[in-house]
PDB file of C-alpha atoms in Angstrom:
ATOM      1  CA  MET A   1     132.056 110.404 103.044  1.00  0.00           C
ATOM      2  CA  SER A   2     130.748 107.198 104.862  1.00  0.00           C
ATOM      3  CA  ASP A   3     128.887 104.103 103.411  1.00  0.00           C
ATOM      4  CA  ASP A   4     125.641 104.865 105.015  1.00  0.00           C
ATOM      5  CA  GLU A   5     125.513 108.615 103.121  1.00  0.00           C
ATOM      6  CA  LEU A   6     126.912 106.924 100.008  1.00  0.00           C
ATOM      7  CA  LEU A   7     123.740 105.332 100.161  1.00  0.00           C
ATOM      8  CA  LEU A   8     121.707 107.950 101.290  1.00  0.00           C
ATOM      9  CA  ASP A   9     122.620 110.041  97.858  1.00  0.00           C
ATOM     10  CA  ALA A  10     122.273 107.029  95.503  1.00  0.00           C
ATOM     11  CA  LEU A  11     118.651 106.499  97.547  1.00  0.00           C
ATOM     12  CA  ASP A  12     118.208 110.499  97.076  1.00  0.00           C
ATOM     13  CA  ALA A  13     116.763 109.735 100.764  1.00  0.00           C
ATOM     14  CA  ARG A  14     117.955 113.497 101.892  1.00  0.00           C
ATOM     15  CA  THR A  15     115.420 115.762 102.049  1.00  0.00           C
ATOM     16  CA  GLY A  16     111.376 115.644 101.684  1.00  0.00           C
ATOM     17  CA  LEU A  17     109.170 112.476 102.416  1.00  0.00           C
ATOM     18  CA  VAL A  18     110.382 109.011 100.671  1.00  0.00           C
ATOM     19  CA  CYS A  19     108.304 106.013 100.706  1.00  0.00           C
ATOM     20  CA  PHE A  20     109.137 102.313 100.435  1.00  0.00           C
ATOM     21  CA  VAL A  21     106.951  99.905  99.120  1.00  0.00           C
ATOM     22  CA  GLY A  22     107.626  96.334  97.793  1.00  0.00           C
ATOM     23  CA  ALA A  23     109.207  93.832  99.661  1.00  0.00           C
ATOM     24  CA  GLY A  24     112.477  92.617 101.001  1.00  0.00           C
ATOM     25  CA  GLY A  25     113.327  94.993 103.033  1.00  0.00           C
ATOM     26  CA  LYS A  26     111.562  98.075 103.429  1.00  0.00           C
ATOM     27  CA  LYS A  27     112.104  97.661 107.470  1.00  0.00           C
ATOM     28  CA  THR A  28     115.385  97.324 107.748  1.00  0.00           C
ATOM     29  CA  THR A  29     115.891 100.017 104.667  1.00  0.00           C
ATOM     30  CA  LEU A  30     114.083 102.601 106.210  1.00  0.00           C
ATOM     31  CA  TYR A  31     116.385 101.878 109.880  1.00  0.00           C
ATOM     32  CA  ARG A  32     119.757 101.872 107.957  1.00  0.00           C
ATOM     33  CA  LEU A  33     118.758 105.465 106.327  1.00  0.00           C
ATOM     34  CA  ALA A  34     117.436 106.765 109.257  1.00  0.00           C
ATOM     35  CA  GLY A  35     120.262 105.950 111.631  1.00  0.00           C
ATOM     36  CA  ALA A  36     123.172 107.034 109.115  1.00  0.00           C
ATOM     37  CA  HIS A  37     121.294 110.756 108.109  1.00  0.00           C
ATOM     38  CA  PRO A  38     122.906 113.293 110.136  1.00  0.00           C
ATOM     39  CA  GLY A  39     120.058 115.811 110.392  1.00  0.00           C
ATOM     40  CA  ARG A  40     115.980 115.339 111.806  1.00  0.00           C
ATOM     41  CA  VAL A  41     114.602 112.598 110.758  1.00  0.00           C
ATOM     42  CA  GLY A  42     110.932 110.820 110.760  1.00  0.00           C
ATOM     43  CA  MET A  43     109.776 107.280 110.278  1.00  0.00           C
ATOM     44  CA  THR A  44     106.672 106.023 110.265  1.00  0.00           C
ATOM     45  CA  ALA A  45     103.625 104.053 108.297  1.00  0.00           C
ATOM     46  CA  THR A  46     100.489 104.831 106.041  1.00  0.00           C
ATOM     47  CA  VAL A  47      99.793 101.251 106.837  1.00  0.00           C
ATOM     48  CA  HIS A  48     100.333  98.641 109.790  1.00  0.00           C
ATOM     49  CA  ILE A  49     103.534  98.539 110.986  1.00  0.00           C
ATOM     50  CA  PRO A  50     105.801  96.166 113.513  1.00  0.00           C
ATOM     51  CA  PHE A  51     106.684  98.222 116.417  1.00  0.00           C
ATOM     52  CA  PHE A  52     110.154  99.643 116.421  1.00  0.00           C
ATOM     53  CA  PRO A  53     112.855  98.274 117.603  1.00  0.00           C
ATOM     54  CA  ARG A  54     113.644  99.533 121.049  1.00  0.00           C
ATOM     55  CA  GLU A  55     117.795  99.447 119.815  1.00  0.00           C
ATOM     56  CA  TRP A  56     116.791 101.995 117.386  1.00  0.00           C
ATOM     57  CA  ASP A  57     118.076 105.081 119.302  1.00  0.00           C
ATOM     58  CA  ALA A  58     114.885 107.529 118.179  1.00  0.00           C
ATOM     59  CA  ALA A  59     112.087 108.839 120.807  1.00  0.00           C
ATOM     60  CA  ARG A  60     108.449 107.655 120.039  1.00  0.00           C
ATOM     61  CA  VAL A  61     105.356 108.846 119.402  1.00  0.00           C
ATOM     62  CA  ILE A  62     101.574 106.532 119.891  1.00  0.00           C
ATOM     63  CA  ALA A  63      99.003 108.617 119.384  1.00  0.00           C
ATOM     64  CA  SER A  64      95.712 109.131 118.102  1.00  0.00           C
ATOM     65  CA  ASP A  65      94.781 111.604 115.279  1.00  0.00           C
ATOM     66  CA  ASP A  66      94.578 114.713 117.027  1.00  0.00           C
ATOM     67  CA  GLU A  67      97.416 113.926 119.524  1.00  0.00           C
ATOM     68  CA  ILE A  68     100.318 112.941 117.105  1.00  0.00           C
ATOM     69  CA  LEU A  69     101.029 116.300 115.648  1.00  0.00           C
ATOM     70  CA  PRO A  70     102.004 118.061 118.506  1.00  0.00           C
ATOM     71  CA  ALA A  71     103.385 114.997 120.227  1.00  0.00           C
ATOM     72  CA  VAL A  72     105.874 114.489 117.219  1.00  0.00           C
ATOM     73  CA  ARG A  73     106.354 118.453 117.621  1.00  0.00           C
ATOM     74  CA  SER A  74     107.471 118.264 120.889  1.00  0.00           C
ATOM     75  CA  LYS A  75     109.662 115.476 120.440  1.00  0.00           C
ATOM     76  CA  LEU A  76     111.151 116.825 117.614  1.00  0.00           C
ATOM     77  CA  ALA A  77     112.539 119.716 120.114  1.00  0.00           C
ATOM     78  CA  HIS A  78     114.563 117.811 121.985  1.00  0.00           C
ATOM     79  CA  HIS A  79     115.536 114.867 119.247  1.00  0.00           C
ATOM     80  CA  ASP A  80     116.854 114.010 116.212  1.00  0.00           C
ATOM     81  CA  LYS A  81     114.998 111.003 115.476  1.00  0.00           C
ATOM     82  CA  VAL A  82     111.555 109.907 115.808  1.00  0.00           C
ATOM     83  CA  ALA A  83     109.544 107.680 115.253  1.00  0.00           C
ATOM     84  CA  PHE A  84     105.589 107.597 115.170  1.00  0.00           C
ATOM     85  CA  ALA A  85     102.631 105.731 114.378  1.00  0.00           C
ATOM     86  CA  HIS A  86      98.954 105.098 115.801  1.00  0.00           C
ATOM     87  CA  PRO A  87      97.354 102.505 118.610  1.00  0.00           C
ATOM     88  CA  SER A  88      96.490  99.224 117.295  1.00  0.00           C
ATOM     89  CA  ASN A  89      94.617  96.559 118.349  1.00  0.00           C
ATOM     90  CA  LYS A  90      97.039  93.948 116.095  1.00  0.00           C
ATOM     91  CA  ARG A  91      99.187  91.962 118.437  1.00  0.00           C
ATOM     92  CA  GLY A  92     102.876  93.218 117.773  1.00  0.00           C
ATOM     93  CA  ARG A  93     102.021  96.158 115.496  1.00  0.00           C
ATOM     94  CA  PHE A  94     101.246 100.109 115.185  1.00  0.00           C
ATOM     95  CA  ALA A  95      98.438 101.230 112.795  1.00  0.00           C
ATOM     96  CA  GLY A  96      99.799 103.358 109.958  1.00  0.00           C
ATOM     97  CA  LEU A  97      98.636 107.137 109.386  1.00  0.00           C
ATOM     98  CA  ALA A  98      96.471 108.377 106.308  1.00  0.00           C
ATOM     99  CA  PRO A  99      98.664 109.680 103.993  1.00  0.00           C
ATOM    100  CA  SER A 100      97.411 113.088 103.914  1.00  0.00           C
ATOM    101  CA  LEU A 101      98.027 113.221 108.077  1.00  0.00           C
ATOM    102  CA  VAL A 102     101.688 112.186 107.269  1.00  0.00           C
ATOM    103  CA  GLY A 103     101.926 115.191 104.321  1.00  0.00           C
ATOM    104  CA  ARG A 104     100.606 117.747 106.612  1.00  0.00           C
ATOM    105  CA  ILE A 105     103.068 116.610 109.194  1.00  0.00           C
ATOM    106  CA  GLN A 106     106.151 116.889 106.746  1.00  0.00           C
ATOM    107  CA  ALA A 107     104.536 120.278 105.919  1.00  0.00           C
ATOM    108  CA  GLU A 108     104.169 121.564 109.247  1.00  0.00           C
ATOM    109  CA  VAL A 109     107.159 119.774 111.618  1.00  0.00           C
ATOM    110  CA  ASP A 110     110.791 120.549 110.605  1.00  0.00           C
ATOM    111  CA  PHE A 111     111.987 117.492 109.515  1.00  0.00           C
ATOM    112  CA  ASP A 112     114.708 117.115 106.939  1.00  0.00           C
ATOM    113  CA  LEU A 113     113.540 113.756 105.993  1.00  0.00           C
ATOM    114  CA  ILE A 114     110.619 111.504 106.428  1.00  0.00           C
ATOM    115  CA  LEU A 115     110.649 107.771 106.175  1.00  0.00           C
ATOM    116  CA  VAL A 116     106.955 106.062 105.375  1.00  0.00           C
ATOM    117  CA  LYS A 117     106.653 102.256 104.367  1.00  0.00           C
ATOM    118  CA  ALA A 118     103.675 102.439 102.420  1.00  0.00           C
ATOM    119  CA  ASP A 119     102.604  98.652 101.644  1.00  0.00           C
ATOM    120  CA  GLY A 120     102.828  95.296 103.931  1.00  0.00           C
ATOM    121  CA  ALA A 121     104.490  92.141 102.398  1.00  0.00           C
ATOM    122  CA  ARG A 122     104.632  89.816 105.752  1.00  0.00           C
ATOM    123  CA  SER A 123     108.093  89.371 105.219  1.00  0.00           C
ATOM    124  CA  ARG A 124     108.259  87.676 101.797  1.00  0.00           C
ATOM    125  CA  TRP A 125     110.918  88.814  99.477  1.00  0.00           C
ATOM    126  CA  ILE A 126     108.854  89.583  96.632  1.00  0.00           C
ATOM    127  CA  LYS A 127     105.328  90.870  96.245  1.00  0.00           C
ATOM    128  CA  ALA A 128     102.909  93.299  93.425  1.00  0.00           C
ATOM    129  CA  PRO A 129     100.150  95.394  95.029  1.00  0.00           C
ATOM    130  CA  ASN A 130      96.358  94.958  95.021  1.00  0.00           C
ATOM    131  CA  SER A 131      94.183  97.753  94.114  1.00  0.00           C
ATOM    132  CA  VAL A 132      94.340  99.545  97.793  1.00  0.00           C
ATOM    133  CA  GLU A 133      97.972  99.646  97.294  1.00  0.00           C
ATOM    134  CA  PRO A 134     100.013 101.366  98.465  1.00  0.00           C
ATOM    135  CA  GLN A 135      99.189 104.326 100.458  1.00  0.00           C
ATOM    136  CA  ILE A 136     101.708 107.000  99.264  1.00  0.00           C
ATOM    137  CA  PRO A 137     101.414 110.726 100.313  1.00  0.00           C
ATOM    138  CA  LYS A 138     101.242 112.731  97.367  1.00  0.00           C
ATOM    139  CA  ASP A 139     104.127 114.833  98.458  1.00  0.00           C
ATOM    140  CA  ALA A 140     105.923 112.044  98.260  1.00  0.00           C
ATOM    141  CA  ARG A 141     109.299 113.052  96.299  1.00  0.00           C
ATOM    142  CA  VAL A 142     110.711 110.029  96.347  1.00  0.00           C
ATOM    143  CA  VAL A 143     109.232 106.705  96.394  1.00  0.00           C
ATOM    144  CA  ILE A 144     111.364 103.018  96.245  1.00  0.00           C
ATOM    145  CA  PRO A 145     110.352  99.988  95.455  1.00  0.00           C
ATOM    146  CA  VAL A 146     112.123  97.262  97.329  1.00  0.00           C
ATOM    147  CA  ILE A 147     112.685  93.533  96.323  1.00  0.00           C
ATOM    148  CA  SER A 148     115.055  90.734  96.963  1.00  0.00           C
ATOM    149  CA  ALA A 149     117.823  89.656  94.702  1.00  0.00           C
ATOM    150  CA  ARG A 150     116.793  86.250  96.280  1.00  0.00           C
ATOM    151  CA  ALA A 151     113.775  86.023  94.888  1.00  0.00           C
ATOM    152  CA  ILE A 152     115.199  85.656  91.588  1.00  0.00           C
ATOM    153  CA  GLY A 153     115.912  82.263  90.893  1.00  0.00           C
ATOM    154  CA  GLU A 154     113.483  80.587  92.747  1.00  0.00           C
ATOM    155  CA  VAL A 155     110.275  79.078  92.313  1.00  0.00           C
ATOM    156  CA  LEU A 156     107.581  81.280  93.368  1.00  0.00           C
ATOM    157  CA  THR A 157     105.657  80.116  96.381  1.00  0.00           C
ATOM    158  CA  ASP A 158     103.858  82.243  99.058  1.00  0.00           C
ATOM    159  CA  ARG A 159     106.961  80.960 101.351  1.00  0.00           C
ATOM    160  CA  ILE A 160     108.686  83.723  99.160  1.00  0.00           C
ATOM    161  CA  ALA A 161     105.736  86.059  97.647  1.00  0.00           C
ATOM    162  CA  HIS A 162     103.091  88.131  98.644  1.00  0.00           C
ATOM    163  CA  ARG A 163     100.154  88.642  96.515  1.00  0.00           C
ATOM    164  CA  LEU A 164     100.792  85.347  93.622  1.00  0.00           C
ATOM    165  CA  ASP A 165      97.726  85.926  92.035  1.00  0.00           C
ATOM    166  CA  ARG A 166      99.327  90.076  91.103  1.00  0.00           C
ATOM    167  CA  ILE A 167     102.344  88.636  90.849  1.00  0.00           C
ATOM    168  CA  GLU A 168     101.188  86.291  88.168  1.00  0.00           C
ATOM    169  CA  SER A 169      99.124  88.756  86.248  1.00  0.00           C
ATOM    170  CA  VAL A 170     101.695  91.478  86.254  1.00  0.00           C
ATOM    171  CA  CYS A 171     104.742  89.407  85.536  1.00  0.00           C
ATOM    172  CA  GLY A 172     103.418  86.304  83.858  1.00  0.00           C
ATOM    173  CA  VAL A 173     104.881  83.846  86.003  1.00  0.00           C
ATOM    174  CA  ALA A 174     102.776  81.180  87.648  1.00  0.00           C
ATOM    175  CA  PRO A 175     102.727  79.497  91.122  1.00  0.00           C
ATOM    176  CA  GLY A 176     105.493  76.594  90.997  1.00  0.00           C
ATOM    177  CA  GLN A 177     107.632  78.292  88.229  1.00  0.00           C
ATOM    178  CA  THR A 178     111.196  79.481  88.680  1.00  0.00           C
ATOM    179  CA  ILE A 179     111.336  83.574  88.608  1.00  0.00           C
ATOM    180  CA  THR A 180     113.176  85.328  86.233  1.00  0.00           C
ATOM    181  CA  PRO A 181     115.353  88.600  85.734  1.00  0.00           C
ATOM    182  CA  GLY A 182     113.270  89.239  82.831  1.00  0.00           C
ATOM    183  CA  GLN A 183     109.791  88.752  85.098  1.00  0.00           C
ATOM    184  CA  VAL A 184     111.373  90.822  88.150  1.00  0.00           C
ATOM    185  CA  ALA A 185     112.198  93.038  85.497  1.00  0.00           C
ATOM    186  CA  ARG A 186     108.717  93.504  84.492  1.00  0.00           C
ATOM    187  CA  LEU A 187     107.494  93.853  87.971  1.00  0.00           C
ATOM    188  CA  LEU A 188     109.591  97.236  88.722  1.00  0.00           C
ATOM    189  CA  SER A 189     108.973  98.522  85.140  1.00  0.00           C
ATOM    190  CA  HIS A 190     104.898  97.789  85.537  1.00  0.00           C
ATOM    191  CA  GLU A 191     102.357 100.105  85.603  1.00  0.00           C
ATOM    192  CA  GLN A 192     100.166  97.594  87.769  1.00  0.00           C
ATOM    193  CA  GLY A 193     103.550  96.483  89.615  1.00  0.00           C
ATOM    194  CA  ALA A 194     105.822  98.356  91.504  1.00  0.00           C
ATOM    195  CA  LEU A 195     104.934 101.946  89.552  1.00  0.00           C
ATOM    196  CA  SER A 196     101.464 101.752  90.654  1.00  0.00           C
ATOM    197  CA  GLY A 197     100.295 104.971  92.859  1.00  0.00           C
ATOM    198  CA  ILE A 198     103.502 106.573  92.378  1.00  0.00           C
ATOM    199  CA  GLY A 199     102.486 110.071  90.905  1.00  0.00           C
ATOM    200  CA  ASP A 200     104.691 112.145  90.047  1.00  0.00           C
ATOM    201  CA  ALA A 201     107.753 110.953  92.845  1.00  0.00           C
ATOM    202  CA  ARG A 202     111.132 110.133  91.697  1.00  0.00           C
ATOM    203  CA  VAL A 203     111.181 106.560  91.554  1.00  0.00           C
ATOM    204  CA  ILE A 204     114.776 104.688  92.879  1.00  0.00           C
ATOM    205  CA  PRO A 205     114.455 100.612  92.875  1.00  0.00           C
ATOM    206  CA  LEU A 206     116.102  98.636  95.480  1.00  0.00           C
ATOM    207  CA  ILE A 207     117.211  95.228  95.023  1.00  0.00           C
ATOM    208  CA  ASN A 208     117.767  94.580  98.119  1.00  0.00           C
ATOM    209  CA  MET A 209     119.620  91.478  99.513  1.00  0.00           C
ATOM    210  CA  VAL A 210     122.499  91.221  97.163  1.00  0.00           C
ATOM    211  CA  ASP A 211     124.398  88.956  99.654  1.00  0.00           C
ATOM    212  CA  ASP A 212     127.056  86.859  96.852  1.00  0.00           C
ATOM    213  CA  GLU A 213     128.267  87.000  93.200  1.00  0.00           C
ATOM    214  CA  GLN A 214     125.057  84.798  92.324  1.00  0.00           C
ATOM    215  CA  CYS A 215     123.165  86.954  93.207  1.00  0.00           C
ATOM    216  CA  ARG A 216     124.982  90.425  92.049  1.00  0.00           C
ATOM    217  CA  THR A 217     124.763  88.901  88.568  1.00  0.00           C
ATOM    218  CA  LEU A 218     121.004  88.017  88.394  1.00  0.00           C
ATOM    219  CA  ALA A 219     119.696  91.523  90.076  1.00  0.00           C
ATOM    220  CA  ALA A 220     122.665  93.362  87.500  1.00  0.00           C
ATOM    221  CA  GLU A 221     120.948  91.928  84.807  1.00  0.00           C
ATOM    222  CA  THR A 222     116.928  92.489  86.337  1.00  0.00           C
ATOM    223  CA  ALA A 223     118.110  96.112  86.833  1.00  0.00           C
ATOM    224  CA  ARG A 224     119.381  96.244  83.162  1.00  0.00           C
ATOM    225  CA  GLN A 225     116.196  94.850  81.600  1.00  0.00           C
ATOM    226  CA  ALA A 226     114.020  97.177  84.012  1.00  0.00           C
ATOM    227  CA  LEU A 227     116.041  99.939  82.727  1.00  0.00           C
ATOM    228  CA  ALA A 228     114.896  98.941  79.115  1.00  0.00           C
ATOM    229  CA  GLN A 229     111.539  98.468  79.980  1.00  0.00           C
ATOM    230  CA  CYS A 230     110.653 101.858  80.811  1.00  0.00           C
ATOM    231  CA  ASP A 231     111.698 105.235  81.157  1.00  0.00           C
ATOM    232  CA  ARG A 232     110.256 106.649  85.005  1.00  0.00           C
ATOM    233  CA  PHE A 233     113.796 105.529  86.745  1.00  0.00           C
ATOM    234  CA  ASP A 234     117.264 106.342  85.606  1.00  0.00           C
ATOM    235  CA  ARG A 235     119.021 103.926  88.022  1.00  0.00           C
ATOM    236  CA  VAL A 236     118.558 100.876  90.284  1.00  0.00           C
ATOM    237  CA  VAL A 237     120.482 100.484  93.188  1.00  0.00           C
ATOM    238  CA  LEU A 238     122.110  96.922  94.497  1.00  0.00           C
ATOM    239  CA  ALA A 239     122.510  96.818  97.920  1.00  0.00           C
ATOM    240  CA  SER A 240     122.769  93.987 101.363  1.00  0.00           C
ATOM    241  CA  MET A 241     121.419  96.485 104.080  1.00  0.00           C
ATOM    242  CA  ARG A 242     123.046  94.070 106.620  1.00  0.00           C
ATOM    243  CA  ARG A 243     126.769  94.727 105.669  1.00  0.00           C
ATOM    244  CA  SER A 244     128.818  97.254 106.891  1.00  0.00           C
ATOM    245  CA  GLN A 245     129.092  98.114 103.236  1.00  0.00           C
ATOM    246  CA  PRO A 246     125.735  98.540 101.847  1.00  0.00           C
ATOM    247  CA  LEU A 247     126.012  99.665  98.612  1.00  0.00           C
ATOM    248  CA  ILE A 248     126.898  96.938  96.138  1.00  0.00           C
ATOM    249  CA  GLU A 249     126.236  98.830  92.800  1.00  0.00           C
ATOM    250  CA  ILE A 250     124.422 101.395  91.240  1.00  0.00           C
ATOM    251  CA  VAL A 251     123.452  99.998  87.416  1.00  0.00           C
ATOM    252  CA  GLU A 252     122.758 103.380  85.614  1.00  0.00           C
ATOM    253  CA  ARG A 253     120.503 104.022  82.319  1.00  0.00           C
TER     254      ARG A 253
END
């Protein structure tokens, strides 16, 4: 089994709707998993998303509500990978689909897997959701909260974090203070943090950007504390999505 296939299994990303929330590598992870999957894969978002990269080998459908479902079905007849979204007047971005429309496409189009970006983070390393996030389809099978290992041990500022007020409220760390493994563990295990809006989906947190031994030590300690704080998930995946061997460690209960 290839390294990328091991990652697919670690994140339980073989079938159904798999949604990504949080910060620190959602899009990189989506594209990595989509490229690794041997079957028919859709990739979309329920929020704004930057233009799909040209180097990603996939058909593209950018269409309105009424047009998108038949257009996606038509593309899938000739391509194994299809990226789809709505047009947007925001520069450099597409608009996301309503969660209910993603669910309808999943039910009516013969994808093996649909990967969904379900919130935004403005390219930061850590975030906590506000009251209208995330936008997760009710039929999501797996939700993967993402955080960057680089945030652990850093000072909390808007350079690395999105929604500082929500992070402070959930984690108890104020701007200007150093972010500890325990505080990130609280974010991952809190109903108003990474567990917000997930419904009955399986949860598998992903700590990304584990690029050196110091990051690995801090990420593993964060994972152990998160597992001890709640029973909503039974593993935390440590990875570095830009490496040829992305899967670093699976920390289990």
